[in-house]
Structure formats: C-alpha cells, structure tokens
mmCIF file of C-alpha atoms in Angstrom:
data_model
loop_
_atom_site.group_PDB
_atom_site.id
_atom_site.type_symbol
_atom_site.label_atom_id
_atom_site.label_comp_id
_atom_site.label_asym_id
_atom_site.label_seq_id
_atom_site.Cartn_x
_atom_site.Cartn_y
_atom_site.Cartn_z
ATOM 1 C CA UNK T 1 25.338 73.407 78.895
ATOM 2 C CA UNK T 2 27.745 76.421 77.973
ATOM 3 C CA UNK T 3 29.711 76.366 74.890
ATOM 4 C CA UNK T 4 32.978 77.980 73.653
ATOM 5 C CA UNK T 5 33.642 79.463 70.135
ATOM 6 C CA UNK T 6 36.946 81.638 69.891
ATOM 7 C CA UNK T 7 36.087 84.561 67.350
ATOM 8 C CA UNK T 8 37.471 83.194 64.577
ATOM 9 C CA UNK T 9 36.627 79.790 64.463
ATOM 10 C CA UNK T 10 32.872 77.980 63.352
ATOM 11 C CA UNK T 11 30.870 75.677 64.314
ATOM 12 C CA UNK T 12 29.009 73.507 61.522
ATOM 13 C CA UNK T 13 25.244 73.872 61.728
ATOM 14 C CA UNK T 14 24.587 70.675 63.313
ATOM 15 C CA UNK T 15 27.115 70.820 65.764
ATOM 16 C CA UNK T 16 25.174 72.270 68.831
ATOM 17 C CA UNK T 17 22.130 69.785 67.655
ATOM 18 C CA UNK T 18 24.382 66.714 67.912
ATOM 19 C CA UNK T 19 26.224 67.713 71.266
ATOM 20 C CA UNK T 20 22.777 68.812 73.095
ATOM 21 C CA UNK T 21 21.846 65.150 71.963
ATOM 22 C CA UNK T 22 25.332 63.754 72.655
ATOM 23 C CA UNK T 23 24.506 65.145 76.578
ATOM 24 C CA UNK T 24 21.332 63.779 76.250
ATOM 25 C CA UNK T 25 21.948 60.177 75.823
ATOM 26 C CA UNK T 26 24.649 60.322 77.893
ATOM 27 C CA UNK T 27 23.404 61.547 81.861
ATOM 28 C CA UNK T 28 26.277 61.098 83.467
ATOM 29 C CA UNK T 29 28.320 63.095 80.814
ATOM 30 C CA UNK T 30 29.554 66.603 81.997
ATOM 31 C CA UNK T 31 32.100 67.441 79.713
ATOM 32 C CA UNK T 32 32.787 67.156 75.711
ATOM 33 C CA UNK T 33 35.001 67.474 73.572
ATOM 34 C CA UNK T 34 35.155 66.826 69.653
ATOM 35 C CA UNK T 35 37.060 66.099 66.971
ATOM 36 C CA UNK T 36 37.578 69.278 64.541
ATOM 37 C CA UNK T 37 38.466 70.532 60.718
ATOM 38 C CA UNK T 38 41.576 73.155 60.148
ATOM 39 C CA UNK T 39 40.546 75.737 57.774
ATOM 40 C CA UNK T 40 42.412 78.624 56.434
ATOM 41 C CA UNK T 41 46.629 78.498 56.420
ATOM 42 C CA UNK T 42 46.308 74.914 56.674
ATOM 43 C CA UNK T 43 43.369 72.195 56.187
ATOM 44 C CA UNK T 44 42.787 68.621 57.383
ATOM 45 C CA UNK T 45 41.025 66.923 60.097
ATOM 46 C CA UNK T 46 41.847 66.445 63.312
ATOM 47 C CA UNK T 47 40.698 63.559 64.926
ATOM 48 C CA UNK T 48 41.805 61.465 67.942
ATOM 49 C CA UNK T 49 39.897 58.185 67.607
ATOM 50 C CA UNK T 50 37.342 57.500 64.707
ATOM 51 C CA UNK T 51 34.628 56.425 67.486
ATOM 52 C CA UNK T 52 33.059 58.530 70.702
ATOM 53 C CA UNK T 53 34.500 57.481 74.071
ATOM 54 C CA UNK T 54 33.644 57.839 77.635
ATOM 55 C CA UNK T 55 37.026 58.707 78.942
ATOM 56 C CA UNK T 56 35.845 58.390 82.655
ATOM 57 C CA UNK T 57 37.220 60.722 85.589
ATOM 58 C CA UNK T 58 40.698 62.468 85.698
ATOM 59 C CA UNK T 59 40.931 64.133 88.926
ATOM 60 C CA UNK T 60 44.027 61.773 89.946
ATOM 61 C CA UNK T 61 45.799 61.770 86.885
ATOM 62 C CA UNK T 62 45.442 65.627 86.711
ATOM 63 C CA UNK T 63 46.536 66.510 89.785
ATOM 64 C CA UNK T 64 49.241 64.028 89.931
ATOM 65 C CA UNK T 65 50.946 63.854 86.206
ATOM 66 C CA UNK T 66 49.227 67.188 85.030
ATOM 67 C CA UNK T 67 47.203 65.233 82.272
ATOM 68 C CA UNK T 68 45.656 67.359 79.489
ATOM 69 C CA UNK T 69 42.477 65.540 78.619
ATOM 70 C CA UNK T 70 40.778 67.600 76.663
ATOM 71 C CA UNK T 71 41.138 70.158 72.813
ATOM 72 C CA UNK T 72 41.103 72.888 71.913
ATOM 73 C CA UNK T 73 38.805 75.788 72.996
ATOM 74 C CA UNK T 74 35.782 75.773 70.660
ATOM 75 C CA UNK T 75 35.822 72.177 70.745
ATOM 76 C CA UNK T 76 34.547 72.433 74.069
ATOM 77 C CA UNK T 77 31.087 72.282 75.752
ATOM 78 C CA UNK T 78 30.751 71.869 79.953
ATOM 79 C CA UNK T 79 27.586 71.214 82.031
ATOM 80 C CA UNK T 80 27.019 74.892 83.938
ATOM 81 C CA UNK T 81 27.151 73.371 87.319
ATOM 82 C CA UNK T 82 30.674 71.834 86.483
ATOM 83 C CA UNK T 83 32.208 75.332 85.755
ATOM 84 C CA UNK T 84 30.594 77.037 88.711
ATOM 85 C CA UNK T 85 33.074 74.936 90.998
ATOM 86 C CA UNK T 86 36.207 76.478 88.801
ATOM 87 C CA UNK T 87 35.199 79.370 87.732
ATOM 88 C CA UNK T 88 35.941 82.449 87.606
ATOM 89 C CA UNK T 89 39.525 82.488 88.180
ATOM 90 C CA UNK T 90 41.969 85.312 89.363
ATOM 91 C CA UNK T 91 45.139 86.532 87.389
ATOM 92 C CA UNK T 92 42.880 86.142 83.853
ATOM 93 C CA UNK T 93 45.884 87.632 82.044
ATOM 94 C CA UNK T 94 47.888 84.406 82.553
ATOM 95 C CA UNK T 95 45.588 83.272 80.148
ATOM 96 C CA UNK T 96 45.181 85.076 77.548
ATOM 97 C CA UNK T 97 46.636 82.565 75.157
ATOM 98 C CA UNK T 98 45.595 79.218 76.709
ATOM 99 C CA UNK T 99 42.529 80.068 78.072
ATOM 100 C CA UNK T 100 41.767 76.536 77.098
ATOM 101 C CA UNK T 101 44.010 75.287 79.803
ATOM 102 C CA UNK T 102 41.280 76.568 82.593
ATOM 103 C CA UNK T 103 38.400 74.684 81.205
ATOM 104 C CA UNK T 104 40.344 71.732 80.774
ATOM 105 C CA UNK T 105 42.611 71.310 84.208
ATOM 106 C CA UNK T 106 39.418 73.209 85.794
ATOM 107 C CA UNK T 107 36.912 70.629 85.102
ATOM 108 C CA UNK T 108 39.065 67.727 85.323
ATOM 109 C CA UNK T 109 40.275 68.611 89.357
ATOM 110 C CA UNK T 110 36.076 69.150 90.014
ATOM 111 C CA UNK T 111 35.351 65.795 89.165
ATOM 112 C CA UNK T 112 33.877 66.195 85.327
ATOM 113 C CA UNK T 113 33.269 63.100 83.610
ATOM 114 C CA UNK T 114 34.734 63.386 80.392
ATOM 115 C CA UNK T 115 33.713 62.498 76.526
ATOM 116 C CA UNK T 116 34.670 62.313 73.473
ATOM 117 C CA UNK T 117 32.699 62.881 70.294
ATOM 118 C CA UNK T 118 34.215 61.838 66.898
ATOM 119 C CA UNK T 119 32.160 63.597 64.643
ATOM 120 C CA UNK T 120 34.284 66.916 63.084
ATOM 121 C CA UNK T 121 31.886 69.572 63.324
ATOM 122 C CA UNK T 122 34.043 72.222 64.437
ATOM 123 C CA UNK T 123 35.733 74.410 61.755
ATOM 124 C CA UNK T 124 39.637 75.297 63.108
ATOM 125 C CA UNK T 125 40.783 78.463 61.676
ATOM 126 C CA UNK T 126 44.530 78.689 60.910
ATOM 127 C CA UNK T 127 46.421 81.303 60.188
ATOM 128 C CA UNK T 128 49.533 83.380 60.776
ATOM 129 C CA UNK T 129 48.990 84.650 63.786
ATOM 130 C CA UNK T 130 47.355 81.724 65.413
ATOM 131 C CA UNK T 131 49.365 81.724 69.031
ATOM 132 C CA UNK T 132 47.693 77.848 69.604
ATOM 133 C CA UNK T 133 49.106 76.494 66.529
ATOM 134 C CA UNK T 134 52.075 78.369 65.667
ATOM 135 C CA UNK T 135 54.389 77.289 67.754
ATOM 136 C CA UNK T 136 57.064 79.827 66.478
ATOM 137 C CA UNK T 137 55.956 81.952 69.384
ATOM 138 C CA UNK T 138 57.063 79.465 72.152
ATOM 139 C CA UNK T 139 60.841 79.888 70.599
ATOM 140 C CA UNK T 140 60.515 83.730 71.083
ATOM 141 C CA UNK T 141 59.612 82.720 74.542
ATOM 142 C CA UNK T 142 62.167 79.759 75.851
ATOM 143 C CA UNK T 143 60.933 79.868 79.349
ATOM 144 C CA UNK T 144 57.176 79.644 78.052
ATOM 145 C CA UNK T 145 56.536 75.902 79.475
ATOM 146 C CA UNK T 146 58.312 77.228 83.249
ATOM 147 C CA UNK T 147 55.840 79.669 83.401
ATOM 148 C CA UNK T 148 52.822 77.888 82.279
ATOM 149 C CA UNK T 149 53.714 75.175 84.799
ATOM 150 C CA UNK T 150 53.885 77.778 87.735
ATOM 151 C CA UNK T 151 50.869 79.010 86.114
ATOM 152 C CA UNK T 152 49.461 75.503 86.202
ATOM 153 C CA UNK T 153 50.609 75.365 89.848
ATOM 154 C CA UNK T 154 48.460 78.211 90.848
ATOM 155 C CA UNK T 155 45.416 77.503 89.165
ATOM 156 C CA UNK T 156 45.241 74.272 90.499
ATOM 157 C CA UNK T 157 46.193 75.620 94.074
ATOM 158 C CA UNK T 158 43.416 78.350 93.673
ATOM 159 C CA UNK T 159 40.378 75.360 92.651
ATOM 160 C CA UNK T 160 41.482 72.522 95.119
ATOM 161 C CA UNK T 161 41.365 75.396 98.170
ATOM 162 C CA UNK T 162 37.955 76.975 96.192
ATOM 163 C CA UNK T 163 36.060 73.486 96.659
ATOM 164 C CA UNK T 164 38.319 72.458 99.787
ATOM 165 C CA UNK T 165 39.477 69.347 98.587
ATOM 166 C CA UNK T 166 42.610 67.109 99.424
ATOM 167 C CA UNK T 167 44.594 64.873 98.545
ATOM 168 C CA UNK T 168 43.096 61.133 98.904
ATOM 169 C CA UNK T 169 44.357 59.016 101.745
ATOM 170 C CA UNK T 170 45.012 56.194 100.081
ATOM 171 C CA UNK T 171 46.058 57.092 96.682
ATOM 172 C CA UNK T 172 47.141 53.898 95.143
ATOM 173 C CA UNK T 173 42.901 52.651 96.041
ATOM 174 C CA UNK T 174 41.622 56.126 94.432
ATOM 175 C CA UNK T 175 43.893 55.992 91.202
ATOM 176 C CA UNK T 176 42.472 52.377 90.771
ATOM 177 C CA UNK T 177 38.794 53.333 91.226
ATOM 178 C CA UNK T 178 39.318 56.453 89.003
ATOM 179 C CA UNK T 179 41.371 53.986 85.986
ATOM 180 C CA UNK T 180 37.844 51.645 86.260
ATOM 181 C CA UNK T 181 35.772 54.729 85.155
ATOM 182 C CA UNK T 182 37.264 53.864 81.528
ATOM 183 C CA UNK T 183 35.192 51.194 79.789
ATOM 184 C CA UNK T 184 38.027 50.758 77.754
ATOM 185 C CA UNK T 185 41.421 52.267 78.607
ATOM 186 C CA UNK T 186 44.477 52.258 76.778
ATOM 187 C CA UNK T 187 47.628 50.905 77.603
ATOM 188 C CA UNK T 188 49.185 54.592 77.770
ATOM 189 C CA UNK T 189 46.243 54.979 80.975
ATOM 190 C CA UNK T 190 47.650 52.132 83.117
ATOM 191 C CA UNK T 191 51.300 53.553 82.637
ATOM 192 C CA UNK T 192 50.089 56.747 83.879
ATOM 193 C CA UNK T 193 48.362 55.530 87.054
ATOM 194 C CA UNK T 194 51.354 52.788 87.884
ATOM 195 C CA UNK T 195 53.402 56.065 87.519
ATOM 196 C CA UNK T 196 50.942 57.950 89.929
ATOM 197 C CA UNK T 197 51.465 54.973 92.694
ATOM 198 C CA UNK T 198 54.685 54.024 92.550
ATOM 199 C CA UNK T 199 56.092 57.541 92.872
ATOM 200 C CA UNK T 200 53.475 58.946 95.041
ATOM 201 C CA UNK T 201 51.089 56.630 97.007
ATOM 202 C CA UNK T 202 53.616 57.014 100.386
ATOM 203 C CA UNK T 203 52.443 53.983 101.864
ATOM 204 C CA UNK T 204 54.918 50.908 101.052
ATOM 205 C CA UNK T 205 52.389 48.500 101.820
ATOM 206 C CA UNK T 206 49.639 50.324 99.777
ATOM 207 C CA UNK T 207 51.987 51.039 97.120
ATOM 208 C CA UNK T 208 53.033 46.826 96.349
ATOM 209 C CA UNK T 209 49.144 46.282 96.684
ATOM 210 C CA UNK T 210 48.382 49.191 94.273
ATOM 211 C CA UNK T 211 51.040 47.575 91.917
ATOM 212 C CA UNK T 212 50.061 44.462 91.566
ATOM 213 C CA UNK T 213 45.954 45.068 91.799
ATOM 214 C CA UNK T 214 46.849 47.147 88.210
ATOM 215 C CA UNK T 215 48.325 44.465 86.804
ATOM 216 C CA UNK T 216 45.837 42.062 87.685
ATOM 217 C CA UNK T 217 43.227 44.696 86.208
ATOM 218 C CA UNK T 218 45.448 45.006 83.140
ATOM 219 C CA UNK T 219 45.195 41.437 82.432
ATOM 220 C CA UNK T 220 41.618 41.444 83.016
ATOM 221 C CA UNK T 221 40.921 44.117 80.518
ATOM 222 C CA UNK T 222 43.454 42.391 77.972
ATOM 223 C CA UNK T 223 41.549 39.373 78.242
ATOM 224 C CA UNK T 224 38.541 40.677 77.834
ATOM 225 C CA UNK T 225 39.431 42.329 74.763
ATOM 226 C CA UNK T 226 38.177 45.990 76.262
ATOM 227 C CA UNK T 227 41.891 47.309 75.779
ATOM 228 C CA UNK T 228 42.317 49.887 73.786
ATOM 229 C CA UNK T 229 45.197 49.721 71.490
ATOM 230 C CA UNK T 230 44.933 52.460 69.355
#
C-alpha cells in the first residue's frame, strides 16, 4: 500500500495501523479514503458519513460526469499495483496545487475499488496560505475551473491511451453493472448513472432498456431498505 502525507499535515498514531487492517479485512479494497480533523486557522471534523462504506467502482461515472470520489491528499492510501497503471504522469506542473486530482481521477479510470473509512485520524492543517482550502485564490484566477477541466481532459486522455482502454459498447449495460458494485447507493448515484444513459448510451433501444432496468433496480433497493438516504 503507498500512502500520502502533504508536509504539513499529520497522521494520528493509529492511523496507518487501522488502514493496513482496514485493507486487510477488506481483499477486494484498492483504494481508501478517510474522514479527517482541521487543525490550525480553523478546527472541526470533517466527515462524510459516520459509518465505512464500500463505494464500489467509478470508472463510468468518472469518465462520463467527471465524478470526484475521493478527499483530500493525505487522506489517501492506494494499493501499489493500482497506481502503476496511472502513474507517473507528464506535465507534473499542472498539478502542483491539486495533485490530489491525479490519485483520485487516476485510480478511479483503472478500475480501483473504492472505500471509505469513518474514523478521523488524519490531522488537516489550515492556514493562510492553504491553496486547497482557501478558495480566495480561485477569484484571483476566474478561469481556474476552464483550465483544470482541460487539465482534466488530458490526464484522462493520457491514462485511458496508457492502459488502452475504450469506451464500453453498450454503455447503458456497463453503467448498470458498475451502479450494482454499491451495496448501498444513494439516491444522488442513480441520478448520476440515468444522467450517464440518457445523454450518452447512443443506442435508442439500449438507452429505454437502460432507463427503465434503473428504475426497476431503484425500487428494488428502496424496498429492500439498502438505500442510502443520507
């Protein structure tokens, strides 16, 4: 497993403990990220859901709607052989700041199959000059989200042609499969992938099939009571 930790941020001592057993107990799991404490300028916890999650695959959703499923950089562990299909990466100076954006997009397009772990045990530093959360330096900079999405663009160019893979033939099948990796989605995850089929999958026929399979599954999961709704 490789782990990040930007210089001024820290990791509680049993942080790498709990993740090395996190992977452990989890085979399948190649990529983690957790929840995390702000120190410094400002303090609090951040923390997306109060219980771990298996999140599933996100190739489809990724390269499709551009999904961000992931934190922030020392929140983040990845299996070695997951970031050997990404990395490295040309044009490194594009991401200085949001270097975070790699390991995120990166392992998501290779097929990582993503976690969450709720426990806080990474400390956050905050303070004046923090580029990630300050966002007084995206007003100096009005065409900052235009250039991180040709940025984006690129990177995701540069991995799909590094691994040679392609878009799937029938998309509105795939984006199904991949939304059954979730053991329990949210409602916010079938929007995305009926988003995904309707406006991409080019196959009419494929596309009313696609439609109405996700609702079926949708009610299935509702009635079941494995939807998410928080």
């Amino acid at each position: 497993m490789l782990f990040f930790l930007d210089a001024d941020d820290i990791y509680e001592p049993q942080y790498l403990e709990n993740a090395l057993n996190f992977y452990n107990r989890r085979s399948e799991c190649d990529f983690v990220f957790c929840a995390y404490k702000k120190f410094g300028a400002v303090e609090g916890t951040f923390q997306e859901d109060a219980v771990d999650l298996d999140l599933g695959y996100s190739v489809i959703r990724t390269l499709y709607n551009g999904e961000w499923i992931g934190s922030i950089t020392s929140t983040l562990s990845i299996r070695r052989e997951i970031v050997r299909k990404f990395l490295p990466i040309p044009n490194l100076e594009d991401w200085r700041v949001r270097a975070d954006d790699c390991l995120v997009w990166g392992a998501s397009l290779v097929g990582a199959k993503k976690f969450y772990m709720s426990k806080p045990l990474v400390m956050y530093r905050i303070h004046e000059n923090n580029q990630y959360h300050n966002k007084n330096f995206l007003d100096v900079d009005k065409n900052y989200e235009y250039k991180r999405f040709w940025k984006r663009n690129s990177l995701f160019n540069y991995i799909l042609q590094k691994n040679n893979f392609s878009s799937p033939f029938l998309l509105a099948f795939t984006s199904i499969r991949e939304l059954q990796t979730i053991p329990c989605p949210k409602y916010q995850d079938f929007v995305t992938y009926l988003k995904i089929i309707f406006l991409f999958e080019h196959s009419l026929y494929w596309k009313i099939k696609g439609i109405i399979f996700l609702f079926s599954y949708f009610l299935k999961i509702w009635i079941s009571g494995k939807l998410k709704t928080l």
